[in-house]
Amino acid sequence: MKKIIKYVMADILRNRIVLVYLFFLLVASFSVFSLEDNSSKGLLSLLNIVLLVVPLISIIFSTIYVYNSAEFIELLVSQPLKRRTIWISLFVGLAGSLSIAFFVGVGIPVLLYEANLTGIMMIGVGLLLSVIFVAIAMLAAVWTRDKAKGIGVAIMLWVYFSILFDGLVLFLLFQLADYPLEKAMVGISALNPIDLSRILILLQLDVSAMMGYTGAIFKDFFGTASGMVISLSVLLVWILLPVWLSVRNFNRKDL
């Protein structure tokens, strides 16, 4: 298992796309902090990059990598190795490589300019989002043999989590404006890891007052220690559930 992980990580970290991704994050992070006179404002500007670019690259790159590694995976399956071990090793290699790229590109600048609880939360959320969307990508890749279809599914999932979900929630709030849905929004936010991550960072930046009554409810729940533990647990579920489903499908898949 360790040999597979090392090979996958070494292969990915030499990939030009990953190196460009790392360099882009590094330049964007230092640029944001250099242009802003207040490092907290720079962290808020960097939040948009973390919530959009990181999931996009993680899900698309991981999906393409799995499809391009089909022959390598078939070779491993022909060896006396458990399919579960092969798939989890591939997941750990992908997630570890993209997490390293994120930490170097965003984590180091954040630690240099904003080495506090908010900065650490930003790094932690970015790392979790990287791993979550690698897990979702692998589920999409194992779901269908067709490479084009698999990549299309991955892109649509990113569009849904990044754009469509917020639109659907706003539509729901508008249609049910006469009902008190503020508390229900706490539960609904758990259905989207990007939204949940956004809320956690915004509350750390203390801009929940701009969110009105709903922001006060979010602060009462997510601002507490138990709320933070529950939120991080939900994000971990977003990792474990897709990985479990993809391992289950891979074990049953006819290669």
Short mmCIF file of C-alpha atoms in Angstrom, two decimals:
data_model
loop_
_atom_site.label_atom_id
_atom_site.label_comp_id
_atom_site.label_asym_id
_atom_site.label_seq_id
_atom_site.Cartn_x
_atom_site.Cartn_y
_atom_site.Cartn_z
CA MET A 1 0.00 0.00 0.00
CA LYS A 2 2.81 2.41 0.90
CA LYS A 3 4.59 1.75 -2.39
CA ILE A 4 1.44 2.54 -4.39
CA ILE A 5 0.87 5.76 -2.43
CA LYS A 6 4.48 6.86 -2.92
CA TYR A 7 4.35 6.13 -6.65
CA VAL A 8 1.06 8.00 -7.12
CA MET A 9 2.21 11.01 -5.10
CA ALA A 10 5.56 11.18 -6.91
CA ASP A 11 3.79 10.94 -10.27
CA ILE A 12 1.24 13.65 -9.43
CA LEU A 13 3.68 16.10 -7.83
CA ARG A 14 5.70 16.03 -11.08
CA ASN A 15 2.58 16.72 -13.13
CA ARG A 16 2.65 20.11 -14.88
CA ILE A 17 -1.00 20.82 -14.09
CA VAL A 18 -0.39 20.36 -10.36
CA LEU A 19 2.73 22.54 -10.52
CA VAL A 20 0.79 25.28 -12.34
CA TYR A 21 -2.01 24.93 -9.77
CA LEU A 22 0.51 25.31 -6.92
CA PHE A 23 2.18 28.31 -8.57
CA PHE A 24 -1.20 29.97 -9.24
CA LEU A 25 -2.27 29.59 -5.61
CA LEU A 26 1.08 30.90 -4.40
CA VAL A 27 1.00 33.98 -6.64
CA ALA A 28 -2.68 34.67 -5.88
CA SER A 29 -2.14 34.35 -2.12
CA PHE A 30 0.86 36.65 -1.95
CA SER A 31 -0.84 39.13 -4.33
CA VAL A 32 -4.01 39.28 -2.22
CA PHE A 33 -2.11 39.89 1.01
CA SER A 34 0.21 42.44 -0.63
CA LEU A 35 -2.64 44.48 -2.14
CA GLU A 36 -4.70 44.63 1.06
CA ASP A 37 -3.59 46.90 3.89
CA ASN A 38 -5.42 44.64 6.35
CA SER A 39 -4.49 40.96 6.40
CA SER A 40 -8.04 40.03 7.50
CA LYS A 41 -9.40 41.59 4.30
CA GLY A 42 -6.80 39.65 2.35
CA LEU A 43 -8.01 36.46 4.01
CA LEU A 44 -11.59 37.28 3.02
CA SER A 45 -10.52 37.85 -0.60
CA LEU A 46 -8.57 34.60 -0.57
CA LEU A 47 -11.69 32.79 0.63
CA ASN A 48 -13.31 33.08 -2.82
CA ILE A 49 -10.30 31.38 -4.44
CA VAL A 50 -10.32 28.59 -1.87
CA LEU A 51 -14.05 27.94 -2.26
CA LEU A 52 -14.09 27.97 -6.07
CA VAL A 53 -10.69 27.08 -7.53
CA VAL A 54 -9.65 24.39 -5.02
CA PRO A 55 -12.78 22.19 -5.45
CA LEU A 56 -12.72 22.71 -9.26
CA ILE A 57 -9.12 21.61 -9.71
CA SER A 58 -9.44 18.78 -7.19
CA ILE A 59 -12.50 17.21 -8.79
CA ILE A 60 -11.51 17.61 -12.46
CA PHE A 61 -7.85 16.65 -12.09
CA SER A 62 -8.69 13.62 -9.93
CA THR A 63 -11.34 12.39 -12.36
CA ILE A 64 -9.01 12.69 -15.36
CA TYR A 65 -6.14 11.07 -13.46
CA VAL A 66 -8.24 8.03 -12.52
CA TYR A 67 -9.34 7.52 -16.13
CA ASN A 68 -5.79 7.97 -17.45
CA SER A 69 -4.53 5.44 -14.90
CA ALA A 70 -6.93 2.71 -16.06
CA GLU A 71 -4.12 0.47 -17.38
CA PHE A 72 -2.07 0.98 -14.21
CA ILE A 73 -5.11 0.07 -12.09
CA GLU A 74 -5.76 -3.04 -14.19
CA LEU A 75 -2.13 -4.07 -13.70
CA LEU A 76 -2.47 -3.68 -9.92
CA VAL A 77 -5.72 -5.66 -9.91
CA SER A 78 -3.96 -8.54 -11.65
CA GLN A 79 -1.51 -8.68 -8.74
CA PRO A 80 -2.27 -10.42 -5.41
CA LEU A 81 -3.65 -7.22 -3.92
CA LYS A 82 -7.06 -6.47 -2.54
CA ARG A 83 -9.11 -4.09 -4.65
CA ARG A 84 -9.94 -2.09 -1.53
CA THR A 85 -6.21 -1.57 -0.85
CA ILE A 86 -5.58 -0.44 -4.44
CA TRP A 87 -8.45 2.05 -4.48
CA ILE A 88 -7.72 3.53 -1.05
CA SER A 89 -4.03 3.84 -1.94
CA LEU A 90 -4.96 5.74 -5.11
CA PHE A 91 -7.26 7.99 -3.08
CA VAL A 92 -4.61 8.70 -0.44
CA GLY A 93 -2.02 9.46 -3.13
CA LEU A 94 -4.33 11.87 -4.97
CA ALA A 95 -5.64 13.56 -1.82
CA GLY A 96 -2.15 13.83 -0.32
CA SER A 97 -0.61 15.35 -3.45
CA LEU A 98 -3.32 17.98 -3.94
CA SER A 99 -3.28 18.75 -0.22
CA ILE A 100 0.47 19.37 -0.37
CA ALA A 101 -0.02 21.66 -3.39
CA PHE A 102 -2.72 23.58 -1.51
CA PHE A 103 -0.66 23.88 1.66
CA VAL A 104 2.38 25.21 -0.20
CA GLY A 105 0.28 27.56 -2.36
CA VAL A 106 -2.09 28.91 0.29
CA GLY A 107 -1.01 27.56 3.67
CA ILE A 108 2.47 29.06 3.75
CA PRO A 109 1.36 32.63 2.73
CA VAL A 110 -1.51 32.48 5.25
CA LEU A 111 0.85 31.40 8.04
CA LEU A 112 3.21 34.24 7.13
CA TYR A 113 0.54 36.97 7.09
CA GLU A 114 -2.29 35.71 9.30
CA ALA A 115 -0.97 33.03 11.66
CA ASN A 116 -3.99 32.98 13.98
CA LEU A 117 -7.07 30.83 14.56
CA THR A 118 -8.81 32.25 11.47
CA GLY A 119 -5.82 31.55 9.25
CA ILE A 120 -5.47 28.02 10.59
CA MET A 121 -9.20 27.49 10.01
CA MET A 122 -8.78 28.67 6.42
CA ILE A 123 -5.96 26.19 5.84
CA GLY A 124 -7.90 23.37 7.49
CA VAL A 125 -11.03 24.06 5.45
CA GLY A 126 -9.02 24.21 2.22
CA LEU A 127 -7.35 20.88 2.97
CA LEU A 128 -10.71 19.28 3.79
CA LEU A 129 -12.25 20.61 0.56
CA SER A 130 -9.32 19.22 -1.44
CA VAL A 131 -9.81 15.76 0.06
CA ILE A 132 -13.64 15.92 -0.19
CA PHE A 133 -13.64 16.70 -3.90
CA VAL A 134 -11.00 14.06 -4.60
CA ALA A 135 -13.35 11.56 -2.93
CA ILE A 136 -16.32 12.81 -4.98
CA ALA A 137 -14.21 12.67 -8.17
CA MET A 138 -13.25 9.06 -7.57
CA LEU A 139 -16.89 8.16 -7.00
CA ALA A 140 -17.81 9.82 -10.30
CA ALA A 141 -14.94 8.07 -12.11
CA VAL A 142 -15.83 4.59 -10.86
CA TRP A 143 -19.51 5.15 -11.59
CA THR A 144 -19.09 5.04 -15.39
CA ARG A 145 -16.55 3.66 -17.86
CA ASP A 146 -17.08 6.54 -20.31
CA LYS A 147 -14.35 9.13 -19.70
CA ALA A 148 -16.30 12.02 -21.24
CA LYS A 149 -19.39 11.16 -19.24
CA GLY A 150 -17.38 10.82 -16.02
CA ILE A 151 -15.68 14.19 -16.49
CA GLY A 152 -19.05 15.75 -17.34
CA VAL A 153 -20.55 14.36 -14.14
CA ALA A 154 -17.61 15.74 -12.14
CA ILE A 155 -18.01 19.21 -13.65
CA MET A 156 -21.77 19.19 -13.05
CA LEU A 157 -21.21 18.21 -9.42
CA TRP A 158 -18.84 21.17 -9.00
CA VAL A 159 -21.37 23.51 -10.67
CA TYR A 160 -24.09 22.20 -8.38
CA PHE A 161 -22.11 22.62 -5.15
CA SER A 162 -20.55 25.97 -6.14
CA ILE A 163 -23.41 27.74 -7.93
CA LEU A 164 -26.71 25.88 -8.26
CA PHE A 165 -27.08 24.92 -4.61
CA ASP A 166 -27.08 28.56 -3.45
CA GLY A 167 -29.62 29.42 -6.16
CA LEU A 168 -31.90 26.57 -5.08
CA VAL A 169 -31.66 27.64 -1.44
CA LEU A 170 -32.49 31.26 -2.30
CA PHE A 171 -35.44 30.07 -4.38
CA LEU A 172 -36.65 27.96 -1.46
CA LEU A 173 -36.32 30.88 0.96
CA PHE A 174 -38.20 33.16 -1.44
CA GLN A 175 -41.05 30.69 -1.97
CA LEU A 176 -41.37 29.95 1.75
CA ALA A 177 -40.70 33.47 3.00
CA ASP A 178 -43.72 33.32 5.33
CA TYR A 179 -42.25 30.43 7.29
CA PRO A 180 -39.37 30.57 9.82
CA LEU A 181 -36.68 28.68 7.91
CA GLU A 182 -33.64 30.22 9.60
CA LYS A 183 -33.02 27.25 11.89
CA ALA A 184 -33.65 24.81 9.04
CA MET A 185 -30.88 26.57 7.11
CA VAL A 186 -28.37 25.21 9.62
CA GLY A 187 -29.29 21.67 8.57
CA ILE A 188 -29.51 22.54 4.87
CA SER A 189 -25.98 23.99 4.93
CA ALA A 190 -24.66 20.54 5.90
CA LEU A 191 -25.78 19.27 2.48
CA ASN A 192 -23.07 21.33 0.77
CA PRO A 193 -19.42 21.16 1.98
CA ILE A 194 -18.57 24.43 0.21
CA ASP A 195 -21.38 26.33 1.95
CA LEU A 196 -20.50 24.79 5.29
CA SER A 197 -16.85 25.79 4.83
CA ARG A 198 -17.87 29.32 3.84
CA ILE A 199 -19.97 29.73 6.98
CA LEU A 200 -17.17 28.48 9.25
CA ILE A 201 -14.67 30.99 7.81
CA LEU A 202 -17.09 33.94 7.74
CA LEU A 203 -17.97 33.39 11.39
CA GLN A 204 -14.27 33.32 12.28
CA LEU A 205 -13.87 36.64 10.42
CA ASP A 206 -16.73 38.03 12.52
CA VAL A 207 -18.82 39.23 9.57
CA SER A 208 -21.91 37.28 10.63
CA ALA A 209 -23.56 40.57 11.57
CA MET A 210 -23.83 41.32 7.84
CA MET A 211 -25.94 38.16 7.47
CA GLY A 212 -28.77 39.44 9.67
CA TYR A 213 -30.93 37.17 11.80
CA THR A 214 -29.78 34.08 9.92
CA GLY A 215 -26.18 35.02 10.65
CA ALA A 216 -27.02 35.28 14.36
CA ILE A 217 -28.47 31.76 14.29
CA PHE A 218 -25.40 30.46 12.46
CA LYS A 219 -23.16 32.13 15.05
CA ASP A 220 -25.14 30.62 17.92
CA PHE A 221 -24.66 27.13 16.46
CA PHE A 222 -21.40 27.14 14.48
CA GLY A 223 -19.71 29.61 16.81
CA THR A 224 -19.82 27.21 19.77
CA ALA A 225 -17.31 24.45 20.44
CA SER A 226 -19.92 21.74 19.94
CA GLY A 227 -21.07 23.40 16.70
CA MET A 228 -17.51 23.43 15.40
CA VAL A 229 -17.05 19.76 16.26
CA ILE A 230 -20.33 18.85 14.53
CA SER A 231 -19.39 20.91 11.45
CA LEU A 232 -15.97 19.29 11.13
CA SER A 233 -17.60 15.89 11.66
CA VAL A 234 -20.01 16.60 8.80
CA LEU A 235 -17.07 17.52 6.56
CA LEU A 236 -15.38 14.24 7.51
CA VAL A 237 -18.58 12.41 6.56
CA TRP A 238 -18.33 14.12 3.15
CA ILE A 239 -14.96 12.36 2.81
CA LEU A 240 -15.82 8.95 4.24
CA LEU A 241 -19.16 8.43 2.49
CA PRO A 242 -17.96 8.97 -1.13
CA VAL A 243 -14.83 6.91 -0.42
CA TRP A 244 -16.92 4.05 0.99
CA LEU A 245 -19.31 4.16 -1.96
CA SER A 246 -16.48 4.28 -4.51
CA VAL A 247 -14.66 1.37 -2.84
CA ARG A 248 -17.89 -0.62 -2.85
CA ASN A 249 -18.46 0.08 -6.55
CA PHE A 250 -14.82 -0.64 -7.45
CA ASN A 251 -14.98 -4.03 -5.68
CA ARG A 252 -17.99 -4.98 -7.80
CA LYS A 253 -16.78 -3.43 -11.06
CA ASP A 254 -15.84 -5.67 -13.98
CA LEU A 255 -12.58 -4.30 -15.34
#
